[in-house]
PDB file of C-alpha atoms and ligand atoms in Angstrom:
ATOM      1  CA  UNK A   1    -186.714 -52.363 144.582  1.00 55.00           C
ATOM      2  CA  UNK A   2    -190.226 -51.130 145.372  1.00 66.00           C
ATOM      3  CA  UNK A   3    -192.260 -53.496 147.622  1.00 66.00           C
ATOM      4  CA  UNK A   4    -195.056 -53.709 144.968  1.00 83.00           C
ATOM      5  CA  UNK A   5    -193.179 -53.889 142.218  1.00 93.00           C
ATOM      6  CA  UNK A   6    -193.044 -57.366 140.053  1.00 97.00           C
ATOM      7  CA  UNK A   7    -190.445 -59.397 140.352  1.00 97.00           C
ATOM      8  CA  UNK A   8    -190.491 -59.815 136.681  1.00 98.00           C
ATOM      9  CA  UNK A   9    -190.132 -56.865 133.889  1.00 98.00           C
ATOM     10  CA  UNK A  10    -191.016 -59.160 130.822  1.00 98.00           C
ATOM     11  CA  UNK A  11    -192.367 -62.838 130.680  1.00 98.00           C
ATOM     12  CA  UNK A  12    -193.762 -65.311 128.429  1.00 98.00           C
ATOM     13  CA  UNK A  13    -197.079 -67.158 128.786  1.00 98.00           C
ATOM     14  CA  UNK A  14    -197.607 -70.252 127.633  1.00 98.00           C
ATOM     15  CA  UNK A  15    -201.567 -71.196 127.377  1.00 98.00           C
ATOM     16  CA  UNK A  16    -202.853 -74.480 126.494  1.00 96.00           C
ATOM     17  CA  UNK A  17    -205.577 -74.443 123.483  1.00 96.00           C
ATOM     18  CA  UNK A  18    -207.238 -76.513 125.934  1.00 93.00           C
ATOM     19  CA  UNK A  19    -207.488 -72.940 128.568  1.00 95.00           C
ATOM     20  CA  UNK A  20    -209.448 -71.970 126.249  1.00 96.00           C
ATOM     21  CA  UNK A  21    -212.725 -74.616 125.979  1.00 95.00           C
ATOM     22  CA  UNK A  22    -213.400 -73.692 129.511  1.00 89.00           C
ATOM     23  CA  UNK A  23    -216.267 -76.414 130.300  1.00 89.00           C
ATOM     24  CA  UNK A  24    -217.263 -77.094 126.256  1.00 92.00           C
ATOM     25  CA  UNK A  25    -215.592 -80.285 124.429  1.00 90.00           C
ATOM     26  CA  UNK A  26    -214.207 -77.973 121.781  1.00 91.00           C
ATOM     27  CA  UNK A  27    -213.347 -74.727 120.653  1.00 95.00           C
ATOM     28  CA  UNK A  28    -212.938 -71.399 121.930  1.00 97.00           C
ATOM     29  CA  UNK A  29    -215.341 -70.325 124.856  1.00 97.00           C
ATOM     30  CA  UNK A  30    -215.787 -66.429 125.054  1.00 95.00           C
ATOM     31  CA  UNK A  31    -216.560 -65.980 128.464  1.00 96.00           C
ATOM     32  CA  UNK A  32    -213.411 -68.086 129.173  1.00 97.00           C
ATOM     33  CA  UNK A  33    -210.951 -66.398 127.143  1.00 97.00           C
ATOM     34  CA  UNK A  34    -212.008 -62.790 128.656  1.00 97.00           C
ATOM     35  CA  UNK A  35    -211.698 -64.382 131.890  1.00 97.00           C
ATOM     36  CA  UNK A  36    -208.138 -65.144 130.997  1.00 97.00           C
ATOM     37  CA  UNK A  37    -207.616 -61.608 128.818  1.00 98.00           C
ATOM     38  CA  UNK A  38    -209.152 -60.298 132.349  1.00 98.00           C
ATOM     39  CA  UNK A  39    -205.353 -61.851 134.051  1.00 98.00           C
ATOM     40  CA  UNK A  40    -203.143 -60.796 131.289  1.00 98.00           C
ATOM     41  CA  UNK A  41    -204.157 -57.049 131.472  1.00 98.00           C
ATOM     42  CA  UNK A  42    -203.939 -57.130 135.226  1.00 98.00           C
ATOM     43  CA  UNK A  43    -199.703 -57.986 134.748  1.00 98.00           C
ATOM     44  CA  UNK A  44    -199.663 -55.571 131.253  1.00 98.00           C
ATOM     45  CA  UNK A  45    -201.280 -52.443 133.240  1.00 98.00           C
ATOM     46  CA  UNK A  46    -198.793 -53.388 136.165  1.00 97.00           C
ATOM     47  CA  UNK A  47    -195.889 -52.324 133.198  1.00 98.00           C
ATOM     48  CA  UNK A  48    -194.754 -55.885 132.603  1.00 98.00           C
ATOM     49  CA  UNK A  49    -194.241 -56.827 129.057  1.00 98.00           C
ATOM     50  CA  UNK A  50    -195.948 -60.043 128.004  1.00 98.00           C
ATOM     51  CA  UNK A  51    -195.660 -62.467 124.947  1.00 99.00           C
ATOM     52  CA  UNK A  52    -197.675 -65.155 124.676  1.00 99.00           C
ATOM     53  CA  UNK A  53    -197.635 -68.310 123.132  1.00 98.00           C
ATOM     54  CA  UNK A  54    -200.973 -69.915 122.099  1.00 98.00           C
ATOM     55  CA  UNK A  55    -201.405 -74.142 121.942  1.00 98.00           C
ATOM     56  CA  UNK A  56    -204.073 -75.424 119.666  1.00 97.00           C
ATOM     57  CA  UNK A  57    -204.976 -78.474 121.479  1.00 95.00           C
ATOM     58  CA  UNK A  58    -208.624 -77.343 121.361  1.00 96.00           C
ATOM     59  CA  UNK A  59    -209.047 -77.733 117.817  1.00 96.00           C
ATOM     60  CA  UNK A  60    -206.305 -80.044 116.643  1.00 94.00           C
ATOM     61  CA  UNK A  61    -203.319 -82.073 117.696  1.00 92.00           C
ATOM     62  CA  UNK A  62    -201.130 -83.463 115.142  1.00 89.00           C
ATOM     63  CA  UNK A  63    -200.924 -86.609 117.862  1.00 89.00           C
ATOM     64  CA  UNK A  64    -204.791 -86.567 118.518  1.00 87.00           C
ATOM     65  CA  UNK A  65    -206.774 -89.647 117.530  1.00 84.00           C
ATOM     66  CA  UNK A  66    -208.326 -87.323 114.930  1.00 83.00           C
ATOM     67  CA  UNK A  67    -204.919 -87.321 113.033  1.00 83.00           C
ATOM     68  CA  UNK A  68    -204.806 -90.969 113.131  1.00 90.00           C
ATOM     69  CA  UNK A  69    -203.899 -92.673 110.019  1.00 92.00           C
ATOM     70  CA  UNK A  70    -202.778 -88.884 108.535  1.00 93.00           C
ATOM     71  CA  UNK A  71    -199.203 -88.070 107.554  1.00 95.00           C
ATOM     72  CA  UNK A  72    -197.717 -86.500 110.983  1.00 95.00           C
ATOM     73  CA  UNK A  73    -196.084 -83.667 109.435  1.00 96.00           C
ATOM     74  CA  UNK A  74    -199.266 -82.830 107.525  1.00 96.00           C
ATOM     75  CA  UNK A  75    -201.449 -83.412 110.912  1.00 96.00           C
ATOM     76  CA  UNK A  76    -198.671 -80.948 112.424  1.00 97.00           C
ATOM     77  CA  UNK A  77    -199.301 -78.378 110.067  1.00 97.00           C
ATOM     78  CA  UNK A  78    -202.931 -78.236 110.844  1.00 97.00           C
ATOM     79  CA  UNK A  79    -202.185 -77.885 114.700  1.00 97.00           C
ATOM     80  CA  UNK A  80    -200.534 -75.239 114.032  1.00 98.00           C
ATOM     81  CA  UNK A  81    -202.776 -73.585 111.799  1.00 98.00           C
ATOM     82  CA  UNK A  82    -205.111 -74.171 115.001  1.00 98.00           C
ATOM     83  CA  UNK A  83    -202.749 -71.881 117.411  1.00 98.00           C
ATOM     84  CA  UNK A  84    -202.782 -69.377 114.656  1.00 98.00           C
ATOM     85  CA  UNK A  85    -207.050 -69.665 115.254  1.00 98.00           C
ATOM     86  CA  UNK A  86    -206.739 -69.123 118.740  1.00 98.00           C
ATOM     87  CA  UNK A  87    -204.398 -66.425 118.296  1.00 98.00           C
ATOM     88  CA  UNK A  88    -206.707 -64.462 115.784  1.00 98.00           C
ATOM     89  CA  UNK A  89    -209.257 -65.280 119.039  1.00 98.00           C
ATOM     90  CA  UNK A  90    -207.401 -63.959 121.454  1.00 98.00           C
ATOM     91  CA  UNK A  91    -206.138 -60.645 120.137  1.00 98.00           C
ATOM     92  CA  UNK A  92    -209.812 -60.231 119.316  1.00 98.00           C
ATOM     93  CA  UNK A  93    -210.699 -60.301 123.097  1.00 98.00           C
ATOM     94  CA  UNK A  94    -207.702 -58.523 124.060  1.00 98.00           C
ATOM     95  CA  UNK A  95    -209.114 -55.924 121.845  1.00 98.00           C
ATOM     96  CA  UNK A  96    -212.498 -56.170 122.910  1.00 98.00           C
ATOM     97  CA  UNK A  97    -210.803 -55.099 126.569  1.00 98.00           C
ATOM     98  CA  UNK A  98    -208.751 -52.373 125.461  1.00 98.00           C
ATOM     99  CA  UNK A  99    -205.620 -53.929 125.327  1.00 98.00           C
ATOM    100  CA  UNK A 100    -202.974 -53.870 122.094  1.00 98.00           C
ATOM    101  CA  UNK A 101    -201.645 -56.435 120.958  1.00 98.00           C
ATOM    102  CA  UNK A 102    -199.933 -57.920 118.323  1.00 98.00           C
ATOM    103  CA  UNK A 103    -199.896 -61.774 116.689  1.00 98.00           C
ATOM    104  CA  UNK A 104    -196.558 -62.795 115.162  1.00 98.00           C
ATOM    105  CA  UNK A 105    -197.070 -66.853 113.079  1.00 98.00           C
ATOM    106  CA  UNK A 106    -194.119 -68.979 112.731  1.00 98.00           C
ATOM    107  CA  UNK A 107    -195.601 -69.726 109.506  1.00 98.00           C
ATOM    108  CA  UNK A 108    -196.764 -66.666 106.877  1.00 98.00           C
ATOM    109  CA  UNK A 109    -199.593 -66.141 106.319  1.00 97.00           C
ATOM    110  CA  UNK A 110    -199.553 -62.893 105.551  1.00 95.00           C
ATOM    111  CA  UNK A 111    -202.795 -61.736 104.734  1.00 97.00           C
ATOM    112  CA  UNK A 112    -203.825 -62.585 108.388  1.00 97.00           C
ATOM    113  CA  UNK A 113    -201.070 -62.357 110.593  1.00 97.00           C
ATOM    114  CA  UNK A 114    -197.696 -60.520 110.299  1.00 98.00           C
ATOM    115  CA  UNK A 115    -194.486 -62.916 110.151  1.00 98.00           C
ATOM    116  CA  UNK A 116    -192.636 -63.627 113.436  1.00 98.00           C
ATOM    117  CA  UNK A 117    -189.762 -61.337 113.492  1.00 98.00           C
ATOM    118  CA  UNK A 118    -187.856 -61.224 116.846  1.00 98.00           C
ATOM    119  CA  UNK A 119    -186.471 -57.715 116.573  1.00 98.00           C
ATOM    120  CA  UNK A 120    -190.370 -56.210 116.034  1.00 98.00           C
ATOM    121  CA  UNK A 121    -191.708 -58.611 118.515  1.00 98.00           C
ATOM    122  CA  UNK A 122    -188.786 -57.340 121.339  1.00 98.00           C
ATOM    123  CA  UNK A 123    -190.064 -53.400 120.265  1.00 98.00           C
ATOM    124  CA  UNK A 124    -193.714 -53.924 120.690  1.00 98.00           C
ATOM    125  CA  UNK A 125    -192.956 -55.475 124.383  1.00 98.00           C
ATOM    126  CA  UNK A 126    -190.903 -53.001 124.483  1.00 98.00           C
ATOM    127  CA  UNK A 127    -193.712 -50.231 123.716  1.00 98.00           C
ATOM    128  CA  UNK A 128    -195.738 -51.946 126.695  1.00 97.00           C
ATOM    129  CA  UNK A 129    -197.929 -54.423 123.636  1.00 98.00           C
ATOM    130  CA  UNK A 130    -198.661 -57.977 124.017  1.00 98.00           C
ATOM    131  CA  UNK A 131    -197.305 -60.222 121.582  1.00 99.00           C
ATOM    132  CA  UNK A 132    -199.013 -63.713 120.683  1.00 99.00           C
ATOM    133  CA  UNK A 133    -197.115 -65.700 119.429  1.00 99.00           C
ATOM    134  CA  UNK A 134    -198.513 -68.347 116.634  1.00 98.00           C
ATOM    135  CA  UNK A 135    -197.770 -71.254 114.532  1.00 98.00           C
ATOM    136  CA  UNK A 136    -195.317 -72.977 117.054  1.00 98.00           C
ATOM    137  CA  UNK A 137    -192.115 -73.268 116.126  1.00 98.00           C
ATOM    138  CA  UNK A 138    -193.640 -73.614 112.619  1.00 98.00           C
ATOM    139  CA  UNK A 139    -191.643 -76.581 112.433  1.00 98.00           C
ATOM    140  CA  UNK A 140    -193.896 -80.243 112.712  1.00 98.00           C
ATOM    141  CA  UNK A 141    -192.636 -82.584 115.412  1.00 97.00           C
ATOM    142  CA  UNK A 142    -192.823 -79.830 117.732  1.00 97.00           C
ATOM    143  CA  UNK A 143    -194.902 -78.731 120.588  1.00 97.00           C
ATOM    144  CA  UNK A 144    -195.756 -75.259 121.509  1.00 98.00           C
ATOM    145  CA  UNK A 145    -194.742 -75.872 124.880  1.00 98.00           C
ATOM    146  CA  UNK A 146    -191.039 -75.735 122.863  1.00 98.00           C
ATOM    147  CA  UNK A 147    -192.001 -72.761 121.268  1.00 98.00           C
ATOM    148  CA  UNK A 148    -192.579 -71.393 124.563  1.00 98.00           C
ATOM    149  CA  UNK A 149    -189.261 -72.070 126.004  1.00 98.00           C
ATOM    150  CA  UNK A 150    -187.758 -70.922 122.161  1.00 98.00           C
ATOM    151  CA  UNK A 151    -189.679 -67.508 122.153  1.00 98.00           C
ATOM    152  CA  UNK A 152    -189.345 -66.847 125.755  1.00 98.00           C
ATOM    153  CA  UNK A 153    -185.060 -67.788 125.128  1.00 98.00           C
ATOM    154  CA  UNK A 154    -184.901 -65.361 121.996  1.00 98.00           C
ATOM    155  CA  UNK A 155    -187.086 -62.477 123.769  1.00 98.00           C
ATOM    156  CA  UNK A 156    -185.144 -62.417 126.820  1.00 98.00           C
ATOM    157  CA  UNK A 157    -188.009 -63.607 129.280  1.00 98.00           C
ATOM    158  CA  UNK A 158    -186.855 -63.743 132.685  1.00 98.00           C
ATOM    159  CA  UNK A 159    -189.328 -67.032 133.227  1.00 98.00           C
ATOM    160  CA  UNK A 160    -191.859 -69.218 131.279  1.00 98.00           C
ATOM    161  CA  UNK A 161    -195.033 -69.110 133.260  1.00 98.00           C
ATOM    162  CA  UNK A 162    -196.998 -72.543 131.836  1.00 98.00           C
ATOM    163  CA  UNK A 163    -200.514 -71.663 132.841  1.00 96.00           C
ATOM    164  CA  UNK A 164    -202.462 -75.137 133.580  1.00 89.00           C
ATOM    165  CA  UNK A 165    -205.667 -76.368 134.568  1.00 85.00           C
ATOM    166  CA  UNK A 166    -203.435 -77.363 137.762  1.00 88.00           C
ATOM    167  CA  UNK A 167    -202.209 -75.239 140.157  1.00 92.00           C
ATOM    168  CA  UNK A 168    -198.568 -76.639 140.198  1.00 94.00           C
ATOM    169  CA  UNK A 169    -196.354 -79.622 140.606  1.00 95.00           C
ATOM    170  CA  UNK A 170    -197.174 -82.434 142.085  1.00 93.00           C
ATOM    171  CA  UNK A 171    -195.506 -85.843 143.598  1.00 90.00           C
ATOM    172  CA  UNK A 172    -198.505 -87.618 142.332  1.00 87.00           C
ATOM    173  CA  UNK A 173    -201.624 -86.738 140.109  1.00 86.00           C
ATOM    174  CA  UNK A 174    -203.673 -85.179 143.064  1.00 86.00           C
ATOM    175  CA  UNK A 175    -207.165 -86.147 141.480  1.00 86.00           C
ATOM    176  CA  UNK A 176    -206.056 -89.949 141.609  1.00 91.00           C
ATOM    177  CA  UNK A 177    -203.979 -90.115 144.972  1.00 91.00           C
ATOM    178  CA  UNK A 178    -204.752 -87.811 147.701  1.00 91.00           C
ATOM    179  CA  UNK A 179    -201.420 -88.113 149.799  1.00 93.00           C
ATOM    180  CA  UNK A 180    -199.921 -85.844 146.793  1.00 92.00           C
ATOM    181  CA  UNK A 181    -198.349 -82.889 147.666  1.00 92.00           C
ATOM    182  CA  UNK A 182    -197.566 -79.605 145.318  1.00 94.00           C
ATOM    183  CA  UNK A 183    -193.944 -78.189 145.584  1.00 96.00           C
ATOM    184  CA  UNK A 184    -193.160 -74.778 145.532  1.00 97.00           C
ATOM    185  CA  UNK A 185    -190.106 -74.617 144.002  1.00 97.00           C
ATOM    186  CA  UNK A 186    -188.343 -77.777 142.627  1.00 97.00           C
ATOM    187  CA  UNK A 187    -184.921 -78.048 140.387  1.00 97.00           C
ATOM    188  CA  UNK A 188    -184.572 -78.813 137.102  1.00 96.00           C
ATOM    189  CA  UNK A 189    -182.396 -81.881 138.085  1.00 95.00           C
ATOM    190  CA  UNK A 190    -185.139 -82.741 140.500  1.00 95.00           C
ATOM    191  CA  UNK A 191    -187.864 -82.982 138.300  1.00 94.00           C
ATOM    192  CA  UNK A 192    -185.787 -85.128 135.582  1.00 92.00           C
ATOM    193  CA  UNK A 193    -184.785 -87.428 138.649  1.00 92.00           C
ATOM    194  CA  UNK A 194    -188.614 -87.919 139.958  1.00 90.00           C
ATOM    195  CA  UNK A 195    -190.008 -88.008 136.070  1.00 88.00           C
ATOM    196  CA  UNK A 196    -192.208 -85.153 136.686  1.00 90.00           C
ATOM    197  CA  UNK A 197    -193.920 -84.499 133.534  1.00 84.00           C
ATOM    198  CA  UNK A 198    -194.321 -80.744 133.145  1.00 89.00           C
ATOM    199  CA  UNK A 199    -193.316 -79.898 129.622  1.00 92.00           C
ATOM    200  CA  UNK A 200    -192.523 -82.196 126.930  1.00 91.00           C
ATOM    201  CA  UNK A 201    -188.541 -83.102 127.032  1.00 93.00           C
ATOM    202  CA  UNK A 202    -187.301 -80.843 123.757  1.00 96.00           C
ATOM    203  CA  UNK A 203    -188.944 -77.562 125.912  1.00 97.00           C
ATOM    204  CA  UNK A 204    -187.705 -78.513 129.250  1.00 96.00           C
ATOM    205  CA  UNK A 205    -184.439 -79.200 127.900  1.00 96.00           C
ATOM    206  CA  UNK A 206    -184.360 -76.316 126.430  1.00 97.00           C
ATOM    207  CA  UNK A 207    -185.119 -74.166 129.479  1.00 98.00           C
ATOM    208  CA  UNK A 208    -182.850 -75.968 131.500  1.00 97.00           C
ATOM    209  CA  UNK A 209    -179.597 -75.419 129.093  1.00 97.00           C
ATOM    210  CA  UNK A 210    -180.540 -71.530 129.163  1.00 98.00           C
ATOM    211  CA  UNK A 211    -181.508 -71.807 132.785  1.00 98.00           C
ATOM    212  CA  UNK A 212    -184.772 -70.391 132.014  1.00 98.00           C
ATOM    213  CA  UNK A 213    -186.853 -70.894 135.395  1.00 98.00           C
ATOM    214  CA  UNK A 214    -190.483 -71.724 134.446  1.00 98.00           C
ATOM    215  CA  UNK A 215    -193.537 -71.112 136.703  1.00 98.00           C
ATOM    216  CA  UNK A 216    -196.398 -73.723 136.709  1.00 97.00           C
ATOM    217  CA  UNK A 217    -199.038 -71.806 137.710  1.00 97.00           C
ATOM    218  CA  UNK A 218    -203.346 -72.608 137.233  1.00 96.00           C
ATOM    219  CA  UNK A 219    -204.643 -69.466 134.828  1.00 93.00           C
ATOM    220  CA  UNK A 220    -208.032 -70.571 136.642  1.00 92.00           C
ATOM    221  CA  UNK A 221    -207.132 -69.725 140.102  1.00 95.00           C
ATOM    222  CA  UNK A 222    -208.157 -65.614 140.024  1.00 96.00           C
ATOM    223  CA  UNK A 223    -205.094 -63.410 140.573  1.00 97.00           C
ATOM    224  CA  UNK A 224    -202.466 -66.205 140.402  1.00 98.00           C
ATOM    225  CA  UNK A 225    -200.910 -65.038 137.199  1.00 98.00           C
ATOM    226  CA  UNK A 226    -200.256 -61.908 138.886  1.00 98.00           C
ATOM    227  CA  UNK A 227    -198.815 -63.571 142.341  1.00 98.00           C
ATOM    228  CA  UNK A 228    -196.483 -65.492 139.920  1.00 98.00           C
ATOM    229  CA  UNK A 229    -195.508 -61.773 137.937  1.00 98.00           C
ATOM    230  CA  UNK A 230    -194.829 -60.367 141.965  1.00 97.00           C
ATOM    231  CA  UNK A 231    -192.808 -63.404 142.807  1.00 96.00           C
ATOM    232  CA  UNK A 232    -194.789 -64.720 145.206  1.00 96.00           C
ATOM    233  CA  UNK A 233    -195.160 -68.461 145.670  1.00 95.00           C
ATOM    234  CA  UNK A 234    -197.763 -69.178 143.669  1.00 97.00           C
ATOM    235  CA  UNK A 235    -198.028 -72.770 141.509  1.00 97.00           C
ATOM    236  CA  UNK A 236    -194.201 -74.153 141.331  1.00 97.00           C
ATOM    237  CA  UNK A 237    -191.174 -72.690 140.378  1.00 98.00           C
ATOM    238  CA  UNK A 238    -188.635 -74.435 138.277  1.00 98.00           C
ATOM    239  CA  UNK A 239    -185.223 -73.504 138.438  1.00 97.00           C
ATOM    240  CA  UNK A 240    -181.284 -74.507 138.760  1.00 95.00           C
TER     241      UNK A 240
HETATM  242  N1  UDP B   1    -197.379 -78.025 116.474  1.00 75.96           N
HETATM  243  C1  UDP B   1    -196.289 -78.299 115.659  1.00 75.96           C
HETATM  244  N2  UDP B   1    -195.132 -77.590 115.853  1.00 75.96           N
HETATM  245  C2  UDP B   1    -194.981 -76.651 116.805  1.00 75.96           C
HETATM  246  C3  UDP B   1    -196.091 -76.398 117.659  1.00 75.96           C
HETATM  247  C4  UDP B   1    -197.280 -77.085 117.464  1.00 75.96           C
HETATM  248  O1  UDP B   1    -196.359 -79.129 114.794  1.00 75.96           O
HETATM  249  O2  UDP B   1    -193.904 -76.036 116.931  1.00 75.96           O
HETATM  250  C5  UDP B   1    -198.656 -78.705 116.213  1.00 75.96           C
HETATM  251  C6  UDP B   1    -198.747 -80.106 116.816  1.00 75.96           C
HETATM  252  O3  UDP B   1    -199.494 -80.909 115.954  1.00 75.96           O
HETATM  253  C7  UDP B   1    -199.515 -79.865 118.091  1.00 75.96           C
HETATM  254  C8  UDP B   1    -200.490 -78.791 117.669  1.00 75.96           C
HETATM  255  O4  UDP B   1    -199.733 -77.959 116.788  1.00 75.96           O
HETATM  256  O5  UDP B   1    -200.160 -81.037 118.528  1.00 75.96           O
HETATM  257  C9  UDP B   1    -201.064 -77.947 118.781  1.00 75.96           C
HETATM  258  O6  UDP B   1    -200.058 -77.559 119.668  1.00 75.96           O
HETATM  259  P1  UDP B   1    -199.992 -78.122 121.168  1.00 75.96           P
HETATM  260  O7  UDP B   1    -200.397 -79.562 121.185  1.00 75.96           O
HETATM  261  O8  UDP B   1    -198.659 -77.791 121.723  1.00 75.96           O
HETATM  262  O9  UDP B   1    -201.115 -77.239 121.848  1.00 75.96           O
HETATM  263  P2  UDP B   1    -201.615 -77.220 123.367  1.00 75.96           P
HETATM  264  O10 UDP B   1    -201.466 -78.597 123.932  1.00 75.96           O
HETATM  265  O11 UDP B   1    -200.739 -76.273 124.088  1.00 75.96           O
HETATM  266  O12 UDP B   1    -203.020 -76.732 123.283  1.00 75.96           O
END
């Protein structure tokens, strides 16, 4: 293999809602979701095919004190309605810097967004566009962090990259103790035995039983996304 070529020929991104807020209490911050397009079409133009899959913790959670007293599965609905926001958002500012792209929902809505169809979303990747994926799962009681390791399972990701504000895995919560350390790379059997929060239980499980390595990685931290894409130890790597 060429020296500078990525390790990885197609991946899925996971990205918080939250990524997107950069420093407001809500919403969708422009400059910070070119920042992040900025990342994305560094791997894309480097020939790696990327799906994405959009959270919607910016505008709702179905789990949020907002939801309180609300039927869950109805609050769920509207969180995902929320990713589907954020995915409208960001194929705008993919647009905006000459990428294509594509948004697939989990839930139709047809006017808007085409349906999620895993043969169409495999050819776009295929034809070298970025897929966003919305709507979760479209099922409530589910995270997109799930979706994540569901889409990235059924498009034949080699990894899950779950961009944070953090840049990896740590022993402790660095901003409270400052003996933590970050690992590099760390088993899935080692992060169940040291209850190392990373991804809610359904997705890790998930990526575990299809020994799906995920890379926890800070989308803030310029040019990590495409250290992770080269394989180079960047955030923490999750695997058997
Ligand atoms: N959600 C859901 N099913 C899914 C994915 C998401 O019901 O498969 C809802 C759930 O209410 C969740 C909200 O959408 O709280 C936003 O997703 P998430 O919290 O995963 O977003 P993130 O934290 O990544 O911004």
């Amino acid at each position: 293999m060429c020296a500078n070529a990525p390790r990885y020929k197609r991946i899925l991104l996971k990205l918080s809602g939250e990524a997107l807020m950069g420093g407001d209490a809500y919403g969708i911050n422009r400059q910070t979701i070119s920042g992040i397009v900025d990342e994305i079409k560094v791997v894309v133009d480097m020939g790696v095919q990327v799906g994405v899959v959009i959270g919607g913790g910016n505008i709702f959670r179905g789990v949020a004190p907002a939801a309180t007293g609300m039927d869950r599965a109805q609050a769920d609905y509207i969180g995902m309605l929320a990713t589907v926001m954020n995915g409208l958002a960001l194929h705008d500012a993919m647009r905006a810097a000459g990428m294509v792209s594509r948004v697939q929902s989990a839930l139709n809505i047809e006017q808007v967004v085409e349906p999620y169809i895993r043969g169409k979303a495999i050819r776009y990747l295929e034809q070298g566009r970025t897929v966003i994926f919305a709507a979760g799962t479209g099922n409530p009681f589910f995270t997109t962090d799930t979706a994540a390791a569901l889409r990235g399972a059924e498009i034949g990701a080699e990894i899950v990259l779950k961009a944070t504000k953090v840049d990896g895995i740590y022993s402790a919560d660095p901003k409270k103790d400052p003996h933590a350390v970050r690992y590099d790379r760390i088993t899935f059997d080692e992060v169940i035995a040291q209850n190392l929060a990373i991804m809610d239980a359904t997705a890790f499980a998930l990526c575990r039983d299809q020994k799906l390595p995920i890379n926890v990685f800070s989308i803030f931290k310029q040019g990590a996304l495409k250290r992770v894409t080269m394989g180079e130890n960047e955030g923490t790597l999750v695997s058997c």
